[in-house]
mmCIF file of C-alpha atoms and ligand atoms in Angstrom:
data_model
loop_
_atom_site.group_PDB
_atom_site.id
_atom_site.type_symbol
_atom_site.label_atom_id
_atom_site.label_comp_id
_atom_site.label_asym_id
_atom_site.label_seq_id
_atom_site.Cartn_x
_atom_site.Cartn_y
_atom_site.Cartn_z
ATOM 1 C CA UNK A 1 -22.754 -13.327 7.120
ATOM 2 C CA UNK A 2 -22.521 -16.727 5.640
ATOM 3 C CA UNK A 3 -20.069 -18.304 3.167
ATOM 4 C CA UNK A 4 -19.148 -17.419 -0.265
ATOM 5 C CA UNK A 5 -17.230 -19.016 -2.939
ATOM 6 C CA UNK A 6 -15.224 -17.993 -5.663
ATOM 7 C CA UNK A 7 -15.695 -20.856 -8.555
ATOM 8 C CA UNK A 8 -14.325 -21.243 -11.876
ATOM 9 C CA UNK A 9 -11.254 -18.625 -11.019
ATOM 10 C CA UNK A 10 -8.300 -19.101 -14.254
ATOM 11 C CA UNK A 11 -5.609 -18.329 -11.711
ATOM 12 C CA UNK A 12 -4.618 -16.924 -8.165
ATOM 13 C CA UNK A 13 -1.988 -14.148 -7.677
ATOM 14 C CA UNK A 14 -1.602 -15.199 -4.278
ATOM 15 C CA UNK A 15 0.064 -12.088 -3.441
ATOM 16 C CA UNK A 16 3.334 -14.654 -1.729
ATOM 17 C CA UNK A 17 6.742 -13.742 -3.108
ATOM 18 C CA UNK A 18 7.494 -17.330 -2.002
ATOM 19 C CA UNK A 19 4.912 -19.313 -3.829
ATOM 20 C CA UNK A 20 2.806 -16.322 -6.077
ATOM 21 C CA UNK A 21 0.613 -18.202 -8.591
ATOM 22 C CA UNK A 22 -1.451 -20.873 -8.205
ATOM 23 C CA UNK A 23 -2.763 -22.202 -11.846
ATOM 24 C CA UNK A 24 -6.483 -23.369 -11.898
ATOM 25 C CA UNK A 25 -9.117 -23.986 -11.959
ATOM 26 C CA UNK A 26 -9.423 -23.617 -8.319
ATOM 27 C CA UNK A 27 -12.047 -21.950 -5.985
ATOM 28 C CA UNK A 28 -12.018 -19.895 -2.728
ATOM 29 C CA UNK A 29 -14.071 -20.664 0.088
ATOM 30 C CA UNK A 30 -14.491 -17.681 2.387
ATOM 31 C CA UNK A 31 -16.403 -17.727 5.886
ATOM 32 C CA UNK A 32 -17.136 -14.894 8.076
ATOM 33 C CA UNK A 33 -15.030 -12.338 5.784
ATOM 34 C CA UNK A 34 -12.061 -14.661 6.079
ATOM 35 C CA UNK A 35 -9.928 -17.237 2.930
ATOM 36 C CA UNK A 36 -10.828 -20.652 4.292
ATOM 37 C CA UNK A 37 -9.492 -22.639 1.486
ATOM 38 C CA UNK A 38 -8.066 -23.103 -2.012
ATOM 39 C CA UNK A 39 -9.376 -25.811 -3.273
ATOM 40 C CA UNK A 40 -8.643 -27.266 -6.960
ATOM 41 C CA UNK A 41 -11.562 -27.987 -9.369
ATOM 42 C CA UNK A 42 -15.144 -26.026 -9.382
ATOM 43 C CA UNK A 43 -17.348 -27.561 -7.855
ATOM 44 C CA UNK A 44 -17.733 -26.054 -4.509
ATOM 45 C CA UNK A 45 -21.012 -24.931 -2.864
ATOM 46 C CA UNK A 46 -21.673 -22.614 -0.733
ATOM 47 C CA UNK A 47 -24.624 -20.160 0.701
ATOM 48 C CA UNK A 48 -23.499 -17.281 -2.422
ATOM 49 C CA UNK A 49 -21.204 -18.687 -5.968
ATOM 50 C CA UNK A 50 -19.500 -16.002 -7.737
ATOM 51 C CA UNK A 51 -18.564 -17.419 -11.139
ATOM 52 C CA UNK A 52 -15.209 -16.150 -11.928
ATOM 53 C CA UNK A 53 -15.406 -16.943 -15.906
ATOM 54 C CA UNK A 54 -11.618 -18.416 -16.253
ATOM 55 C CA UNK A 55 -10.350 -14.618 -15.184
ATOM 56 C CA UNK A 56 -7.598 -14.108 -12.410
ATOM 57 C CA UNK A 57 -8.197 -13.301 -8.879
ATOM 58 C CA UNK A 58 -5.904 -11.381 -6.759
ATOM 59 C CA UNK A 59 -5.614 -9.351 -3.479
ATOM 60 C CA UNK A 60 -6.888 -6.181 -3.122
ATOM 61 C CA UNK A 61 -4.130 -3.758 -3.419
ATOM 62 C CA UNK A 62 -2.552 -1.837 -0.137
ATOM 63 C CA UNK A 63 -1.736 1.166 -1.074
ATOM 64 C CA UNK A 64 1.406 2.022 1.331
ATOM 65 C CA UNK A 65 1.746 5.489 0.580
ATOM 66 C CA UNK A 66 -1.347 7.943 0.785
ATOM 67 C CA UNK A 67 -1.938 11.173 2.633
ATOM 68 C CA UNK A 68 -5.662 11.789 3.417
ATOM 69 C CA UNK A 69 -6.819 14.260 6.256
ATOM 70 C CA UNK A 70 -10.319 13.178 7.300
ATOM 71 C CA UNK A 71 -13.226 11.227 5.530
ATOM 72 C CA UNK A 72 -13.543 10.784 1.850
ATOM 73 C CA UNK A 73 -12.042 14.353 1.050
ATOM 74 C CA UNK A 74 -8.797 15.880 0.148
ATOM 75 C CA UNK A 75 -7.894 19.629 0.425
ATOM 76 C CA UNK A 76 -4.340 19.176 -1.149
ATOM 77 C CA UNK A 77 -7.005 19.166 -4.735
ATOM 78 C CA UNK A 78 -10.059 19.940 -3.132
ATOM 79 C CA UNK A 79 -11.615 16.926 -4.309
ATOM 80 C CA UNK A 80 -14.392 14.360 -2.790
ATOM 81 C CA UNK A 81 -14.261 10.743 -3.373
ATOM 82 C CA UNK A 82 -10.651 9.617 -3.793
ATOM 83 C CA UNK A 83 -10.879 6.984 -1.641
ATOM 84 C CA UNK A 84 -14.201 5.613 -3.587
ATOM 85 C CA UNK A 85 -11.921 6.351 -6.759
ATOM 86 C CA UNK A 86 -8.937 4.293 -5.157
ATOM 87 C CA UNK A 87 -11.780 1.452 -4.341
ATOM 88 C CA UNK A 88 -12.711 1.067 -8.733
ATOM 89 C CA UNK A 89 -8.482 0.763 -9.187
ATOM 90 C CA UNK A 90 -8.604 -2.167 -6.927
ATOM 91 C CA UNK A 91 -7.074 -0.523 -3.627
ATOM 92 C CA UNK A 92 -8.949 -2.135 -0.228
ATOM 93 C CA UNK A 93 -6.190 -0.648 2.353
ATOM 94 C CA UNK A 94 -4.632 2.543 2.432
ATOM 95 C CA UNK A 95 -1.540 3.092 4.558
ATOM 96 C CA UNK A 96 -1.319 6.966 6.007
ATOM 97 C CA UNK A 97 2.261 8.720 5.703
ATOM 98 C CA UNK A 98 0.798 11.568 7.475
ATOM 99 C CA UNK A 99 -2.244 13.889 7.788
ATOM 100 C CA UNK A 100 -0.177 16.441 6.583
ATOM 101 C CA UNK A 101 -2.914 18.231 4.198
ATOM 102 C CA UNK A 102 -5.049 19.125 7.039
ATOM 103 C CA UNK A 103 -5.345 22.833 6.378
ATOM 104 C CA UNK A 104 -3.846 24.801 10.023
ATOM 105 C CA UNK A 105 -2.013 21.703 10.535
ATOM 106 C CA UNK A 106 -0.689 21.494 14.604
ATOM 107 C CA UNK A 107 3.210 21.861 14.819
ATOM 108 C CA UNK A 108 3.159 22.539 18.528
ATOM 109 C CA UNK A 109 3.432 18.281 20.808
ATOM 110 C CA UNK A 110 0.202 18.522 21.830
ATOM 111 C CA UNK A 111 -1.125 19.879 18.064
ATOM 112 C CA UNK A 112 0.647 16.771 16.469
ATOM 113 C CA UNK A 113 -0.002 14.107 18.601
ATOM 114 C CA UNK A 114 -4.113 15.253 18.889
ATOM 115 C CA UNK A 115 -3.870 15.408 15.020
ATOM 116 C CA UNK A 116 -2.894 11.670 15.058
ATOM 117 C CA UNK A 117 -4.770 10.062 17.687
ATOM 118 C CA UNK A 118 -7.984 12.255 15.985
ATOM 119 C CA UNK A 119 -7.210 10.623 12.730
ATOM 120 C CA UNK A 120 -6.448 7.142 14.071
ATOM 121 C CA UNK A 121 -9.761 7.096 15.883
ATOM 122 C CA UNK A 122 -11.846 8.469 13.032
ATOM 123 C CA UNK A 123 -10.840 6.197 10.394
ATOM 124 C CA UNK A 124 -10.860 3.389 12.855
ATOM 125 C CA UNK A 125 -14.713 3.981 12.453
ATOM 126 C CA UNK A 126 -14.913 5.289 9.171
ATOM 127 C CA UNK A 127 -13.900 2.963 6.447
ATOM 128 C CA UNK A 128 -14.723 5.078 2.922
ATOM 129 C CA UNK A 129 -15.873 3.211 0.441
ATOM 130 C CA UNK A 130 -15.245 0.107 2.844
ATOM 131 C CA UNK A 131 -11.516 0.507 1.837
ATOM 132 C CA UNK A 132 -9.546 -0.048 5.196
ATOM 133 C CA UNK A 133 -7.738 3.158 5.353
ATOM 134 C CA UNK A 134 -4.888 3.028 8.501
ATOM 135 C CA UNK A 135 -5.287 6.910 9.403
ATOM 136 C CA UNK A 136 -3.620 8.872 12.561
ATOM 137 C CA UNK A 137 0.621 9.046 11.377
ATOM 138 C CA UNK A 138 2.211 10.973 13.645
ATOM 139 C CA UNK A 139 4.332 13.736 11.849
ATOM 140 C CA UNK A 140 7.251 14.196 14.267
ATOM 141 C CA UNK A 141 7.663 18.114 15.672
ATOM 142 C CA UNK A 142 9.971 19.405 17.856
ATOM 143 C CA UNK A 143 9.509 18.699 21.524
ATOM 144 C CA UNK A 144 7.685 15.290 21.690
ATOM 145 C CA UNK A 145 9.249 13.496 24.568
ATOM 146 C CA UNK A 146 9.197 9.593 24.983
ATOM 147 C CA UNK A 147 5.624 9.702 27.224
ATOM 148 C CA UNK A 148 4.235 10.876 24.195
ATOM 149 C CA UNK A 149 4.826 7.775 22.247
ATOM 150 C CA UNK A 150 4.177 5.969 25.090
ATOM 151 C CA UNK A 151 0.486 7.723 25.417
ATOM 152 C CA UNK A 152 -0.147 7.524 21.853
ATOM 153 C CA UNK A 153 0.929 3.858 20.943
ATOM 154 C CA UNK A 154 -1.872 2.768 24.096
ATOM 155 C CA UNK A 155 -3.809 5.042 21.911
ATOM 156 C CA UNK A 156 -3.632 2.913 19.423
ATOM 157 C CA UNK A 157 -1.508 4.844 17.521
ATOM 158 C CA UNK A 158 0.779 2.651 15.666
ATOM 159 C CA UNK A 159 2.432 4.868 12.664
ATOM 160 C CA UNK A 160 4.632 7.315 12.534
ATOM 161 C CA UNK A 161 4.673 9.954 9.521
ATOM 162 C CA UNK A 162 7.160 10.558 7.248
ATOM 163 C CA UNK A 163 9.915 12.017 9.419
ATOM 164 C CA UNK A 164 10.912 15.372 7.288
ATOM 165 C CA UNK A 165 7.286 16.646 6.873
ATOM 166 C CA UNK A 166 7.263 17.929 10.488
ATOM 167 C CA UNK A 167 9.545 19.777 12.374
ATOM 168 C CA UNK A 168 11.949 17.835 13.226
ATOM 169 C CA UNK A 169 14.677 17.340 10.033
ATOM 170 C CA UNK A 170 17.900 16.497 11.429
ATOM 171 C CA UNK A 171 18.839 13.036 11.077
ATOM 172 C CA UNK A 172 20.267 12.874 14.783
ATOM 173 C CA UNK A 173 17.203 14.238 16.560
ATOM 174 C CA UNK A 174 15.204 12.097 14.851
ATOM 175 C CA UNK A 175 16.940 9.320 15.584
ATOM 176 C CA UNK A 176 16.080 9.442 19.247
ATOM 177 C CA UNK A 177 12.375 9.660 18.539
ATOM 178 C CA UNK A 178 12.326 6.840 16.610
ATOM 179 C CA UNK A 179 13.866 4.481 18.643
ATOM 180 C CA UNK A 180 11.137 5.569 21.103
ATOM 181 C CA UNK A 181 8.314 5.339 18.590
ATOM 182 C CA UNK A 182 9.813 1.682 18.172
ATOM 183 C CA UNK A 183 10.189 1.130 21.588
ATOM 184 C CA UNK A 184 6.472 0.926 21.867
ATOM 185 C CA UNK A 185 6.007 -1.346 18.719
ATOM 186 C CA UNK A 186 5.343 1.885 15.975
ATOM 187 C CA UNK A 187 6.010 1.617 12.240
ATOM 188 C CA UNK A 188 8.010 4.643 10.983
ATOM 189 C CA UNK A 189 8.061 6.117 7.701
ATOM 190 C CA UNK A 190 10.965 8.494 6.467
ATOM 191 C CA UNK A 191 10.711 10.575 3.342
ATOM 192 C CA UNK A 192 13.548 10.111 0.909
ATOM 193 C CA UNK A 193 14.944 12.607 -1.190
ATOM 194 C CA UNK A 194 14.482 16.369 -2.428
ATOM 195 C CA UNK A 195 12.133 18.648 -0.845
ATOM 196 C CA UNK A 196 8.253 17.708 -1.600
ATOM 197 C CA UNK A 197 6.076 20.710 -0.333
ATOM 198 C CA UNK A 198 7.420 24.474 1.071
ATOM 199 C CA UNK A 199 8.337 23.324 4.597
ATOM 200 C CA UNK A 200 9.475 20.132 4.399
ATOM 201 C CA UNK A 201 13.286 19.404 3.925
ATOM 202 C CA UNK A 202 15.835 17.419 1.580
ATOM 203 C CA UNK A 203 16.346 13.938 3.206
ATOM 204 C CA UNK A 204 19.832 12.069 2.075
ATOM 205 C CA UNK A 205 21.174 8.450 2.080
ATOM 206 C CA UNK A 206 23.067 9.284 5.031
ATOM 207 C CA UNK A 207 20.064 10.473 6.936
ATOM 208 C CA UNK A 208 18.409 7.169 6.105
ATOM 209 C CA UNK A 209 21.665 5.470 7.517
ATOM 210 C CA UNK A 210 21.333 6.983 10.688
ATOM 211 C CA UNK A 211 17.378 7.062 11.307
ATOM 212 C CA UNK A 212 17.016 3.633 10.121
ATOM 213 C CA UNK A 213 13.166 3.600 9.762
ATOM 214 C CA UNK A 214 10.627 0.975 8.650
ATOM 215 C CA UNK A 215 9.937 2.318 5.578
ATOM 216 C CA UNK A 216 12.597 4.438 2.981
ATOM 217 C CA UNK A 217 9.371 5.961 1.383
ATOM 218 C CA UNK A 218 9.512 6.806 -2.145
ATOM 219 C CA UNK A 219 13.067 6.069 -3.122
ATOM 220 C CA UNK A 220 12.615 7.057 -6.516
ATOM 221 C CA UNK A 221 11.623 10.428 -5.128
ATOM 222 C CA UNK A 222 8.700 11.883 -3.618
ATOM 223 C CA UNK A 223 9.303 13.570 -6.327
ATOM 224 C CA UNK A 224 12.390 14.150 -6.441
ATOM 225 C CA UNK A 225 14.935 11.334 -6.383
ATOM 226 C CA UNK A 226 18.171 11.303 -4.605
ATOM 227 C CA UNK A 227 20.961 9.838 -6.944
ATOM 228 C CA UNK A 228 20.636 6.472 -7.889
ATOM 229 C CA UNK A 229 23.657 5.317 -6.673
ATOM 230 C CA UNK A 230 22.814 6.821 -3.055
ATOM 231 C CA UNK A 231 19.553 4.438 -3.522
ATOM 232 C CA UNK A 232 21.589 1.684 -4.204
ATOM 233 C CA UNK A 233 23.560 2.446 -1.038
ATOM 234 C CA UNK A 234 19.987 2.786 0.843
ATOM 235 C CA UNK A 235 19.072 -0.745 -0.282
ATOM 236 C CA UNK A 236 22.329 -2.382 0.931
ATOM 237 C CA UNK A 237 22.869 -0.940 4.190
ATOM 238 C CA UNK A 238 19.288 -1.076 5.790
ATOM 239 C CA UNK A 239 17.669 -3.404 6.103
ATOM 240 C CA UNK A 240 14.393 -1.116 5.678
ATOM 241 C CA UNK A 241 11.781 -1.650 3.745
ATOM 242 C CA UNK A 242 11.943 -0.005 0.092
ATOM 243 C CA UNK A 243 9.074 2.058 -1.042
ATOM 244 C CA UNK A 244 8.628 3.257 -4.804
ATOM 245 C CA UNK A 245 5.880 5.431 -5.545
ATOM 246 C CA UNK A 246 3.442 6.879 -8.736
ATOM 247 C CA UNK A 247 3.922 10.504 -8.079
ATOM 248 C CA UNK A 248 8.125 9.756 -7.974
ATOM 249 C CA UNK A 249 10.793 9.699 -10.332
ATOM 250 C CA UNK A 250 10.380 6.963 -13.133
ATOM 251 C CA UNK A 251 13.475 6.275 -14.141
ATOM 252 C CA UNK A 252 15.171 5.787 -10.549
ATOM 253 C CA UNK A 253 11.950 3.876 -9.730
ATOM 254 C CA UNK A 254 13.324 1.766 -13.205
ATOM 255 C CA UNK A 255 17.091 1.350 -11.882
ATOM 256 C CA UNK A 256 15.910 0.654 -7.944
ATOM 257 C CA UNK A 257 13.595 -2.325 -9.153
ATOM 258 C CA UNK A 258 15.954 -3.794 -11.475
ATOM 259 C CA UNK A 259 18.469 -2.991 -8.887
ATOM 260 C CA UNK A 260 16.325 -5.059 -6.080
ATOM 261 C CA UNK A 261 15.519 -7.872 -8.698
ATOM 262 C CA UNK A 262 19.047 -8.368 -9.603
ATOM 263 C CA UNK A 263 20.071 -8.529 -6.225
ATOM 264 C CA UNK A 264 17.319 -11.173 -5.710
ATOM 265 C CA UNK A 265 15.664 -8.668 -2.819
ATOM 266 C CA UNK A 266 12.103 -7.998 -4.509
ATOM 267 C CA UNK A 267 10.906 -9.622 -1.109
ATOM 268 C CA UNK A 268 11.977 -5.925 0.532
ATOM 269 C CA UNK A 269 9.686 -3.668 -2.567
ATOM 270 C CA UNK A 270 6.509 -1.985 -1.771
ATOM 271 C CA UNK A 271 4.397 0.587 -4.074
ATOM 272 C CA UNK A 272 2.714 2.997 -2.725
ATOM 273 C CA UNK A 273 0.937 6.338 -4.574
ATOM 274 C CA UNK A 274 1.851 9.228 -2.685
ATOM 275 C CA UNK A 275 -1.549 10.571 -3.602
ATOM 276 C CA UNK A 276 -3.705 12.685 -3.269
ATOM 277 C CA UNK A 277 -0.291 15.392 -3.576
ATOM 278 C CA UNK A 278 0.812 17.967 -5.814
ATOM 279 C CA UNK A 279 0.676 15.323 -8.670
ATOM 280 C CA UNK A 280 -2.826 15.187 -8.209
ATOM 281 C CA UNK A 281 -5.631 11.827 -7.085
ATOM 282 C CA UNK A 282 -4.536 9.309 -9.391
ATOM 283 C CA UNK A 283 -7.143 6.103 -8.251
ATOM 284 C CA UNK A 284 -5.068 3.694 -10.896
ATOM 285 C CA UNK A 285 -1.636 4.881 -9.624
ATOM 286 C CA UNK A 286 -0.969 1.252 -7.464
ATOM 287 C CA UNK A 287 -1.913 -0.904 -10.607
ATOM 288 C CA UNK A 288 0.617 1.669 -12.935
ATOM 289 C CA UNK A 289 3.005 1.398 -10.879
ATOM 290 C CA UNK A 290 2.756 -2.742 -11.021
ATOM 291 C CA UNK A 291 2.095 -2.540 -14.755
ATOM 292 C CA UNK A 292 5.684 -0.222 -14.842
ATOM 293 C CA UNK A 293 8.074 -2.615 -12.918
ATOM 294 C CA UNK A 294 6.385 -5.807 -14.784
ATOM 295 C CA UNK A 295 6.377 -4.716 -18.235
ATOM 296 C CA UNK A 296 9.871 -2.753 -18.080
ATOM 297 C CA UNK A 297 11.761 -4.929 -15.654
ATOM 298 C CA UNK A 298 10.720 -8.023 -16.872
ATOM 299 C CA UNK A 299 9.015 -8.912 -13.503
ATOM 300 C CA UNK A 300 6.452 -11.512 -14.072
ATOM 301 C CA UNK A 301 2.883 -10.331 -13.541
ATOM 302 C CA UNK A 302 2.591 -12.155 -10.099
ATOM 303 C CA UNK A 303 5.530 -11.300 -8.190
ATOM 304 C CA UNK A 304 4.918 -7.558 -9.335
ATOM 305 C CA UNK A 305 1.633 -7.670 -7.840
ATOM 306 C CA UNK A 306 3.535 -9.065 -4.447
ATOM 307 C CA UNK A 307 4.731 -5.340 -4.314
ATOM 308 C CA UNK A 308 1.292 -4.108 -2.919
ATOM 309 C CA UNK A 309 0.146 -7.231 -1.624
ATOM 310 C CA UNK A 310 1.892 -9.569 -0.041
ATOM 311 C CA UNK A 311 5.466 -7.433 0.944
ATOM 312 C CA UNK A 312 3.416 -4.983 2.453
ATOM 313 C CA UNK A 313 1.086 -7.142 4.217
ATOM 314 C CA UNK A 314 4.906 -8.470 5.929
ATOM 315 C CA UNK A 315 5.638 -4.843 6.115
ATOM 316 C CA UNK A 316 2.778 -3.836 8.644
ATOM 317 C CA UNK A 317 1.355 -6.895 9.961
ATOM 318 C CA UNK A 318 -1.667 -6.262 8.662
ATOM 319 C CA UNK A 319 -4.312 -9.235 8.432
ATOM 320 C CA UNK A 320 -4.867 -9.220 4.538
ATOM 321 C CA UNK A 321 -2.636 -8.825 1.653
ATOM 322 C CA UNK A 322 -1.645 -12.810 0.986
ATOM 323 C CA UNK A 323 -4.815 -15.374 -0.417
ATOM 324 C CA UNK A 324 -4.428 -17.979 2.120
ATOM 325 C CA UNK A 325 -6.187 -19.442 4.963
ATOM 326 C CA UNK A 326 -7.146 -16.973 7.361
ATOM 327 C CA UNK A 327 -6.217 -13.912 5.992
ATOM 328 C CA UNK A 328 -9.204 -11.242 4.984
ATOM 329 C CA UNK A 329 -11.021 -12.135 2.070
ATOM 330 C CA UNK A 330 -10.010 -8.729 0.365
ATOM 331 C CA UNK A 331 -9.740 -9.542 -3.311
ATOM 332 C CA UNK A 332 -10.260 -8.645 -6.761
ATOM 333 C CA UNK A 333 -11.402 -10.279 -9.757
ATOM 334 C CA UNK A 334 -9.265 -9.278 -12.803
ATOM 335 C CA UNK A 335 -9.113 -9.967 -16.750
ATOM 336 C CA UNK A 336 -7.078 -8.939 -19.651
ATOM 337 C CA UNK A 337 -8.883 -5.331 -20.639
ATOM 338 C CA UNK A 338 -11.232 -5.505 -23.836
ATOM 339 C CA UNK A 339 -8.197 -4.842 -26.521
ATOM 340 C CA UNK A 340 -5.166 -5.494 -25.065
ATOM 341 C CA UNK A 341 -2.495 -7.630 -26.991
ATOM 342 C CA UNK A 342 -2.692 -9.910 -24.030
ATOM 343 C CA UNK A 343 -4.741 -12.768 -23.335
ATOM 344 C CA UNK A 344 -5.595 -13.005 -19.654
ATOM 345 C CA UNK A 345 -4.495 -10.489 -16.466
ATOM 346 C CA UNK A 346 -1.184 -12.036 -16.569
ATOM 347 C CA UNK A 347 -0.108 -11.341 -19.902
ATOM 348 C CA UNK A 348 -1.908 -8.145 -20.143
ATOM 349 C CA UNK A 349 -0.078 -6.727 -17.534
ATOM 350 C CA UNK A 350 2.929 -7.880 -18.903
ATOM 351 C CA UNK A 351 2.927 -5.961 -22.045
ATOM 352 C CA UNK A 352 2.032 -3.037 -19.833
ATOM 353 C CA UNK A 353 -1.743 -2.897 -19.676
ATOM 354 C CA UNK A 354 -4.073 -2.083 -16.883
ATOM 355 C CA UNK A 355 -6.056 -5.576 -16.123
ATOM 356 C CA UNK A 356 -9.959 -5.027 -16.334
ATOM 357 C CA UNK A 357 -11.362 -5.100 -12.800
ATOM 358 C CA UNK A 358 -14.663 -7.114 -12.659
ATOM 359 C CA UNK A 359 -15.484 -6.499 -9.252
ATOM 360 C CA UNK A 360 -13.607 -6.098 -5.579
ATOM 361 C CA UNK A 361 -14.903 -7.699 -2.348
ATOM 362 C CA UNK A 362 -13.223 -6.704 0.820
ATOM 363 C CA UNK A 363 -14.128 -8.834 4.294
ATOM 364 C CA UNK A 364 -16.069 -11.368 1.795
ATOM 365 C CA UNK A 365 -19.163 -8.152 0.799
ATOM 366 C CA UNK A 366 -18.754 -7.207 -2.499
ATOM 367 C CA UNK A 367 -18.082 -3.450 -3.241
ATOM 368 C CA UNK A 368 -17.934 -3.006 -6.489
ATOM 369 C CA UNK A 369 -18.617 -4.714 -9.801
ATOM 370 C CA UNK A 370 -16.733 -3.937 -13.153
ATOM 371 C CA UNK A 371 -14.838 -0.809 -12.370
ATOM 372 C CA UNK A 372 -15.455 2.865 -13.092
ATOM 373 C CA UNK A 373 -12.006 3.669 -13.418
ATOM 374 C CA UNK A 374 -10.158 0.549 -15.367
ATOM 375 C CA UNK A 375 -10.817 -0.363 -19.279
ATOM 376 C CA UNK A 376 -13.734 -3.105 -19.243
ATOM 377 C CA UNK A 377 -12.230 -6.560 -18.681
ATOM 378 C CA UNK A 378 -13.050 -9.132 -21.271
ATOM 379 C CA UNK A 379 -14.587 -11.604 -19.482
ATOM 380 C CA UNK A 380 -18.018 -10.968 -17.038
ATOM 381 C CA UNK A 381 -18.681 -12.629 -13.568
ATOM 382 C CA UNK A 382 -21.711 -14.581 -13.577
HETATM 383 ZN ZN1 ZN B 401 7.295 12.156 1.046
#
């Protein structure tokens, strides 16, 4: 595979709420598909040079939040290629909430849990795109006994689905489930708030309180939002990770992040898209979402981008999400877009703008050049 380096780059989100920017120039060395080093100036060599041209680079986005079924196709809008889409608006891991589109979805324990260990195993091989796409979320129905978990998690298995999708709604019985899903090391998502799809139920503050999952998906609503002060309540009495989403409500999304940033607990914010859904396959939906809290919270540029990066890396243990040595060399290269009142990614975003993408490498391969889906960045690799 050989080495690459990134020369020339302006500046480095790094993706760390601790320590997010690093000002350049600097360069990346990356080895076998993994960050090696940071190193200041430009003069580094290696077997392939990507001239970053002053512009920004920055992790590949993790999208915590999506609901595919299997391969590169989505029957909640009939559409191919949302994955590919997700790729060009700088998305390299996808996080499943549930394969809860497939159509005849399971409900019966052995229906659900062959539904996730399918899914798990399939995208384990498959990666669409080359986005890393963490399939197989068990949607909880009634029935499952502890075994199950147990079976599944040496599976592989490792997610649970939004609880509230499936079956099993009340706060009490889910409880019990979860602590086995947790028992054997699973991350568990709950859906927050109003009913999404026919089927699925109306999940509370309270509920959250007594569940206590990994995740409180979508607190501004998936999408519809509980009250904002029950949110508030949410954020201060779990310790969960927060989720706010594209397809949710905007203004709660507005008071929960200035909430969190007041409170000094942006550490604790992920985005995710909640796509494809009834709102449709929105492939920018991550880098709006970053643009939203940044330009209307006042959230500079680099700790915004933490939101899908770095927190969510923490989140999941997953091996990418923060540029430093040893994690996956999934990255983007990103500029101000041709027009915008701002002058590089940072300020662009700022006032609101979608950055340019100039290209997105994920395990050190490129996988795409300037993107189909962004506005044209101003500034080319060479
Ligand atoms: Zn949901």
């Amino acid at each position: 595979m050989g080495n690459l380096v990134i020369k020339n780059i302006g500046t480095i989100f790094t993706g760390d709420i601790r320590q997010p920017l690093v000002n350049g120039p600097v360069s990346l060395f990356i080895e076998e598909g993994k960050i090696k080093a940071i190193e200041q100036g430009s003069d580094l060599k290696g077997d392939k040079v990507i001239d970053a041209s002053g512009m920004t680079v920055c992790p590949g986005l993790i999208d915590s939040h999506t609901h595919p079924v299997f391969g590169d196709f989505t029957p909640r809008q009939n559409q191919l290629g949302f994955i590919d889409s997700s790729l060009h608006g700088g998305v390299t891991s996808m996080i499943s909430a549930g394969e809860v589109h497939l159509p005849g979805r399971p409900t019966d324990p052995k229906g659900t849990k062959a539904l996730a260990l399918l899914a798990h195993k399939s995208f384990a091989k498959l990666r669409p795109a080359g986005v890393k796409l963490y399939g197989g979320a068990l949607i909880l129905e009634k029935g499952l006994v502890e075994e199950d978990f147990k079976e599944l998690s040496e599976d592989g298995v490792w997610l649970v689905g939004e609880i509230g999708l499936g079956s099993v709604k009340a706060a009490n019985e889910a409880k019990t489930m979860v602590e086995w899903a947790k028992k054997y090391g699973m991350k568990v998502l709950m859906h927050v708030g109003g009913t999404s799809v026919p089927g699925s139920s109306t999940v509370t503050c309270d509920d959250v309180l007594i569940v206590n999952p990994t995740v409180a998906c979508h607190l501004n609503g998936g999408p519809t939002s509980i009250p904002v002060s029950e949110a508030k309540r949410v954020i201060e009495k779990t310790d969960c990770a927060i989720e706010i989403v594209h397809c949710g409500n905007p203004l709660s999304a507005l008071e929960i992040c200035n909430f969190m940033k007041t409170k000094g607990m942006l550490n604790r914010l992920i985005i995710g898209n909640d796509a494809p859904s009834g709102t449709g396959v929105i492939p920018l939906g991550v880098w709006r979402m970053i643009n939203f809290i940044s330009s209307l919270c006042g959230i500079p540029a680099e700790v915004a981008v933490c939101c899908a990066t770095g927190n969510t890396k923490n989140v999941f243990s997953l091996p990418q999400g923060i540029i430093k040595a040893g994690d996956d060399a999934d990255l983007q290269i990103i500029d101000a877009p041709m027009g915008s009142a701002g002058k590089d990614a940072k300020a662009a975003i700022e006032v609101g703008d979608i950055p340019g993408i100039a290209m997105v490498i994920i395990d050190g391969v490129i996988k795409t050049q300037v993107s189909r889906n962004t506005p044209p960045p101003v500034r080319k690799t060479v």
